[in-house]
Amino acid sequence: MGVRRVDPGDATRPAVVHDDAGREHSADLVVAADGLRSTIRGAVWPEAVPRPTGQTAFRLIAAHDLAEGGESWGNGALVGLGPLPGARTYLYAVVPTAEVPRADHLPWLRARLAGWHDPIPSVLDAVEGPVLVHALEDLRPPRSWHHGRIALLGDAAHAMTPNLGQGAAQAFLDAVVLGEEATADPASLAAYEARRRPGAETVARRSRRAGEVALWRSPLAVAARNALVAALPAGIAAAGLDRLLGTPDTPRQEEMSSRARTSSSAPAAGSGGRCAPTSSAAGCPSGP
């Protein structure tokens, strides 16, 4: 079923969703979780449109047995590797969109990354199946996340680049908070937005910035970036990631450690997995 339009409703009237078949569906709450190109968001917040980054991602699978993964930043490109079951490897690469040809993507990518460290060229030589090629975009923020009985959630509210690996995690946090705050009164959606919007949009901005830094070309800037990342202790990097990805309601790491010792509950989103750069990388695995 496709959505044709939505009457947002108000405190006295339900929202009404009009589908492509001409049917009407009344609702106390309409959750617009329909992605970067949200139909509902486009109708209510037309100024919130996809925003190009000027970068294109390649994603592929190779018949290559990889011991461990990582992400490498070079001069104007980044490459990530991850081991998969069955002696296979997942590879992603991001380059400036202006460089990407219209066709023959795999031969071009092999030539573009021919001088990179092992095992990147070997993985590219063992590619299985199609190569996925997508221009990376994020979202120009809407004026608000709610209107009447409509609430934006996930990519419809804050689509972000994949550089911090936080798109799905932020959507889960949205869902939890919306479930806690939403009531029969549509005014309750303001509390959902107040709790989630600042943190989610901060992550989105920093994710875009991380992608820009990873593709720096200036020799001086690249040298300074690589030296800084190489000198940064893993513990400091991890603590910084926790501060970046946490929300006002996310406990501090010390609290999480204490809770872990006294119960079997899992850590909150944003304070879990750690990553550290390999000797050939100037960053941590995140990945498009």
Tab-separated table of C-alpha atoms in Angstrom, residues 23-280:
chain	number	residue	atom	x	y	z
A	23	ARG	CA	-9.015	4.068	1.169
A	24	GLU	CA	-8.832	6.123	4.355
A	25	HIS	CA	-7.237	4.963	7.609
A	26	SER	CA	-7.831	6.847	10.859
A	27	ALA	CA	-5.073	6.800	13.484
A	28	ASP	CA	-4.207	8.306	16.855
A	29	LEU	CA	-0.573	8.390	15.740
A	30	VAL	CA	1.102	8.220	12.329
A	31	VAL	CA	4.785	7.263	12.534
A	32	ALA	CA	6.579	8.401	9.391
A	33	ALA	CA	9.438	5.906	9.280
A	34	ASP	CA	9.576	5.764	5.497
A	35	GLY	CA	13.189	6.690	4.977
A	36	LEU	CA	15.324	9.363	3.367
A	37	ARG	CA	12.740	10.064	0.661
A	38	SER	CA	9.768	9.975	3.013
A	39	THR	CA	6.453	10.618	1.277
A	40	ILE	CA	4.862	11.882	4.478
A	41	ARG	CA	7.757	14.193	5.350
A	42	GLY	CA	7.756	15.563	1.809
A	43	ALA	CA	4.102	16.532	2.114
A	44	VAL	CA	4.407	18.234	5.509
A	45	TRP	CA	8.027	19.446	5.529
A	46	PRO	CA	8.929	20.039	1.845
A	47	GLU	CA	12.112	21.920	2.771
A	48	ALA	CA	13.649	18.749	4.271
A	49	VAL	CA	15.232	17.165	1.202
A	50	PRO	CA	18.142	14.755	0.618
A	51	ARG	CA	21.482	16.573	0.618
A	52	PRO	CA	24.364	15.266	-1.530
A	53	THR	CA	27.744	14.762	0.113
A	54	GLY	CA	29.790	14.703	-3.090
A	55	GLN	CA	30.897	11.163	-2.219
A	56	THR	CA	30.045	7.770	-3.714
A	57	ALA	CA	30.199	4.393	-1.951
A	58	PHE	CA	31.114	1.040	-3.516
A	59	ARG	CA	30.034	-2.136	-1.730
A	60	LEU	CA	31.022	-5.654	-2.727
A	61	ILE	CA	31.676	-9.239	-1.598
A	62	ALA	CA	34.859	-11.160	-2.452
A	63	ALA	CA	36.003	-14.781	-2.179
A	64	HIS	CA	38.837	-13.847	0.135
A	65	ASP	CA	39.582	-15.256	3.601
A	66	LEU	CA	40.177	-12.252	5.868
A	67	ALA	CA	41.523	-12.658	9.407
A	68	GLU	CA	40.343	-9.286	10.736
A	69	GLY	CA	38.761	-6.124	9.427
A	70	GLY	CA	39.489	-2.435	9.605
A	71	GLU	CA	39.152	0.866	7.809
A	72	SER	CA	41.930	2.719	5.988
A	73	TRP	CA	41.967	6.393	5.073
A	74	GLY	CA	44.120	7.492	2.170
A	75	ASN	CA	44.456	10.544	-0.024
A	76	GLY	CA	40.917	11.298	-1.170
A	77	ALA	CA	39.431	7.856	-0.472
A	78	LEU	CA	38.630	5.384	2.286
A	79	VAL	CA	38.370	1.585	2.231
A	80	GLY	CA	36.863	-0.753	4.816
A	81	LEU	CA	37.161	-4.528	5.096
A	82	GLY	CA	35.168	-7.023	7.145
A	83	PRO	CA	35.397	-10.828	7.385
A	84	LEU	CA	32.291	-12.840	6.465
A	85	PRO	CA	31.401	-16.525	6.976
A	86	GLY	CA	32.507	-18.950	4.297
A	87	ALA	CA	35.955	-17.405	3.758
A	88	ARG	CA	34.499	-14.284	2.187
A	89	THR	CA	35.174	-10.573	2.691
A	90	TYR	CA	32.968	-7.494	2.614
A	91	LEU	CA	34.660	-4.419	1.159
A	92	TYR	CA	33.370	-0.881	0.979
A	93	ALA	CA	35.130	2.091	-0.542
A	94	VAL	CA	34.219	5.782	-0.694
A	95	VAL	CA	35.617	8.217	-3.253
A	96	PRO	CA	34.627	11.669	-4.579
A	97	THR	CA	31.591	11.374	-6.839
A	98	ALA	CA	33.236	13.524	-9.489
A	99	GLU	CA	35.809	10.777	-10.122
A	100	VAL	CA	33.343	7.920	-10.632
A	101	PRO	CA	32.716	6.772	-14.218
A	102	ARG	CA	29.250	5.976	-15.552
A	103	ALA	CA	30.108	2.302	-16.174
A	104	ASP	CA	32.849	-0.336	-15.707
A	105	HIS	CA	32.959	0.386	-11.996
A	106	LEU	CA	34.963	-2.636	-10.854
A	107	PRO	CA	37.888	-2.202	-13.291
A	108	TRP	CA	37.977	1.478	-12.405
A	109	LEU	CA	37.966	0.785	-8.664
A	110	ARG	CA	40.758	-1.793	-9.031
A	111	ALA	CA	42.883	0.780	-10.850
A	112	ARG	CA	41.971	3.532	-8.358
A	113	LEU	CA	43.093	1.423	-5.382
A	114	ALA	CA	45.935	-0.500	-7.040
A	115	GLY	CA	48.590	1.141	-4.880
A	116	TRP	CA	46.847	0.573	-1.559
A	117	HIS	CA	48.155	-1.794	1.112
A	118	ASP	CA	47.426	-5.514	1.194
A	119	PRO	CA	44.967	-7.134	1.150
A	120	ILE	CA	42.882	-4.469	-0.603
A	121	PRO	CA	44.070	-5.217	-4.171
A	122	SER	CA	43.751	-8.980	-3.558
A	123	VAL	CA	40.185	-8.578	-2.296
A	124	LEU	CA	39.249	-6.544	-5.356
A	125	ASP	CA	40.705	-9.250	-7.601
A	126	ALA	CA	38.426	-11.849	-5.968
A	127	VAL	CA	35.080	-10.047	-6.244
A	128	GLU	CA	31.941	-12.205	-6.460
A	129	GLY	CA	28.636	-10.928	-7.758
A	130	PRO	CA	27.565	-7.338	-8.374
A	131	VAL	CA	29.237	-4.161	-7.187
A	132	LEU	CA	26.753	-1.789	-5.552
A	133	VAL	CA	27.411	1.884	-6.292
A	134	HIS	CA	25.478	4.646	-4.534
A	135	ALA	CA	25.953	8.378	-4.104
A	136	LEU	CA	25.938	9.172	-0.368
A	137	GLU	CA	23.370	11.619	0.965
A	138	ASP	CA	22.074	12.840	4.272
A	139	LEU	CA	19.006	14.941	5.131
A	140	ARG	CA	18.523	18.673	5.356
A	141	PRO	CA	16.827	18.857	8.791
A	142	PRO	CA	13.082	19.527	8.848
A	143	ARG	CA	11.644	22.442	10.828
A	144	SER	CA	10.241	19.997	13.369
A	145	TRP	CA	9.787	16.273	13.891
A	146	HIS	CA	6.067	16.349	14.597
A	147	HIS	CA	2.912	17.975	13.277
A	148	GLY	CA	-0.549	17.171	14.562
A	149	ARG	CA	-0.527	13.413	15.107
A	150	ILE	CA	2.414	12.758	12.750
A	151	ALA	CA	5.878	11.958	14.119
A	152	LEU	CA	9.041	11.501	12.063
A	153	LEU	CA	11.347	8.629	12.991
A	154	GLY	CA	14.685	7.264	11.770
A	155	ASP	CA	15.931	8.294	8.338
A	156	ALA	CA	12.726	10.245	7.729
A	157	ALA	CA	13.822	12.564	10.555
A	158	HIS	CA	17.628	12.495	10.460
A	159	ALA	CA	19.096	10.420	7.626
A	160	MET	CA	22.867	10.436	8.016
A	161	THR	CA	25.957	9.238	6.215
A	162	PRO	CA	27.268	5.777	7.178
A	163	ASN	CA	30.616	6.979	8.521
A	164	LEU	CA	29.798	6.451	12.204
A	165	GLY	CA	27.644	3.369	11.632
A	166	GLN	CA	24.806	4.996	13.597
A	167	GLY	CA	21.830	5.213	11.233
A	168	ALA	CA	19.925	2.173	12.478
A	169	ALA	CA	21.011	2.655	16.105
A	170	GLN	CA	19.616	6.190	16.163
A	171	ALA	CA	16.331	4.938	14.696
A	172	PHE	CA	16.046	2.351	17.493
A	173	LEU	CA	16.602	5.103	20.058
A	174	ASP	CA	13.867	7.149	18.364
A	175	ALA	CA	11.459	4.221	18.641
A	176	VAL	CA	12.182	3.666	22.331
A	177	VAL	CA	11.690	7.323	23.242
A	178	LEU	CA	8.575	7.690	21.068
A	179	GLY	CA	7.105	4.666	22.838
A	180	GLU	CA	7.839	6.260	26.200
A	181	GLU	CA	6.506	9.728	25.398
A	182	ALA	CA	3.583	9.349	22.970
A	183	THR	CA	0.072	9.465	24.430
A	184	ALA	CA	-3.393	10.053	23.026
A	185	ASP	CA	-2.640	13.767	23.216
A	186	PRO	CA	-0.603	14.852	20.156
A	187	ALA	CA	1.064	17.547	22.280
A	188	SER	CA	3.076	14.701	23.839
A	189	LEU	CA	5.123	14.445	20.634
A	190	ALA	CA	6.965	17.619	21.616
A	191	ALA	CA	8.620	15.692	24.460
A	192	TYR	CA	9.748	12.992	22.013
A	193	GLU	CA	11.346	15.595	19.762
A	194	ALA	CA	12.957	17.416	22.693
A	195	ARG	CA	14.604	14.212	23.908
A	196	ARG	CA	15.778	12.842	20.591
A	197	ARG	CA	16.380	15.651	18.112
A	198	PRO	CA	19.495	17.286	19.642
A	199	GLY	CA	21.429	14.016	19.970
A	200	ALA	CA	20.398	12.539	16.636
A	201	GLU	CA	21.201	15.677	14.667
A	202	THR	CA	24.570	15.997	16.435
A	203	VAL	CA	25.461	12.475	15.338
A	204	ALA	CA	24.299	13.253	11.789
A	205	ARG	CA	26.477	16.376	11.588
A	206	ARG	CA	29.537	14.605	12.971
A	207	SER	CA	29.032	11.611	10.707
A	208	ARG	CA	29.047	13.880	7.666
A	209	ARG	CA	32.134	15.642	9.012
A	210	ALA	CA	33.923	12.326	9.590
A	211	GLY	CA	33.347	11.432	5.949
A	212	GLU	CA	34.767	14.752	4.837
A	213	VAL	CA	37.883	14.358	6.993
A	214	ALA	CA	38.441	10.805	5.732
A	215	LEU	CA	38.575	12.067	2.138
A	216	TRP	CA	40.898	15.001	2.684
A	217	ARG	CA	43.440	15.491	-0.131
A	218	SER	CA	45.731	18.267	1.082
A	219	PRO	CA	49.111	16.659	1.887
A	220	LEU	CA	49.533	18.792	5.006
A	221	ALA	CA	45.996	18.087	6.242
A	222	VAL	CA	46.311	14.344	5.535
A	223	ALA	CA	49.667	14.152	7.344
A	224	ALA	CA	48.281	15.998	10.375
A	225	ARG	CA	45.141	13.836	10.453
A	226	ASN	CA	47.090	10.576	10.246
A	227	ALA	CA	49.577	11.639	12.906
A	228	LEU	CA	46.802	12.681	15.272
A	229	VAL	CA	44.843	9.445	14.880
A	230	ALA	CA	47.972	7.299	15.254
A	231	ALA	CA	48.932	9.122	18.465
A	232	LEU	CA	45.470	8.937	20.046
A	233	PRO	CA	45.262	6.244	22.769
A	234	ALA	CA	42.487	3.726	22.144
A	235	GLY	CA	40.888	4.470	25.524
A	236	ILE	CA	40.540	8.162	24.755
A	237	ALA	CA	39.103	7.412	21.328
A	238	ALA	CA	36.544	5.033	22.882
A	239	ALA	CA	35.530	7.567	25.544
A	240	GLY	CA	35.088	10.202	22.868
A	241	LEU	CA	32.869	7.853	20.895
A	242	ASP	CA	30.718	7.264	23.973
A	243	ARG	CA	30.288	11.002	24.518
A	244	LEU	CA	29.447	11.515	20.862
A	245	LEU	CA	26.889	8.732	20.557
A	246	GLY	CA	25.249	9.055	23.959
A	247	THR	CA	21.943	10.814	24.567
A	248	PRO	CA	21.022	12.817	27.686
A	249	ASP	CA	19.470	9.643	29.107
A	250	THR	CA	22.404	7.353	28.278
A	251	PRO	CA	24.381	6.496	31.449
A	252	ARG	CA	28.072	7.313	31.627
A	253	GLN	CA	30.523	4.505	30.943
A	254	GLU	CA	31.401	4.159	34.645
A	255	GLU	CA	27.729	3.642	35.460
A	256	MET	CA	27.405	1.060	32.691
A	257	SER	CA	30.431	-0.822	33.999
A	258	SER	CA	28.967	-0.812	37.491
A	259	ARG	CA	25.628	-2.087	36.231
A	260	ALA	CA	27.337	-4.800	34.225
A	261	ARG	CA	29.024	-6.081	37.377
A	262	THR	CA	25.765	-6.209	39.308
A	263	SER	CA	23.384	-7.437	36.641
A	264	SER	CA	23.299	-9.126	33.281
A	265	SER	CA	21.637	-6.215	31.471
A	266	ALA	CA	23.155	-5.111	28.155
A	267	PRO	CA	24.776	-1.683	27.666
A	268	ALA	CA	22.788	1.112	26.148
A	269	ALA	CA	23.175	1.961	22.475
A	270	GLY	CA	26.305	3.937	21.785
A	271	SER	CA	28.420	2.552	24.639
A	272	GLY	CA	29.140	-0.902	23.269
A	273	GLY	CA	31.665	-2.019	20.650
A	274	ARG	CA	35.123	-0.585	20.486
A	275	CYS	CA	37.393	-0.158	17.527
A	276	ALA	CA	41.000	0.759	17.031
A	277	PRO	CA	42.931	1.616	13.900
A	278	THR	CA	45.190	-1.011	12.404
A	279	SER	CA	48.782	-0.117	11.631
A	280	SER	CA	47.757	0.835	8.105
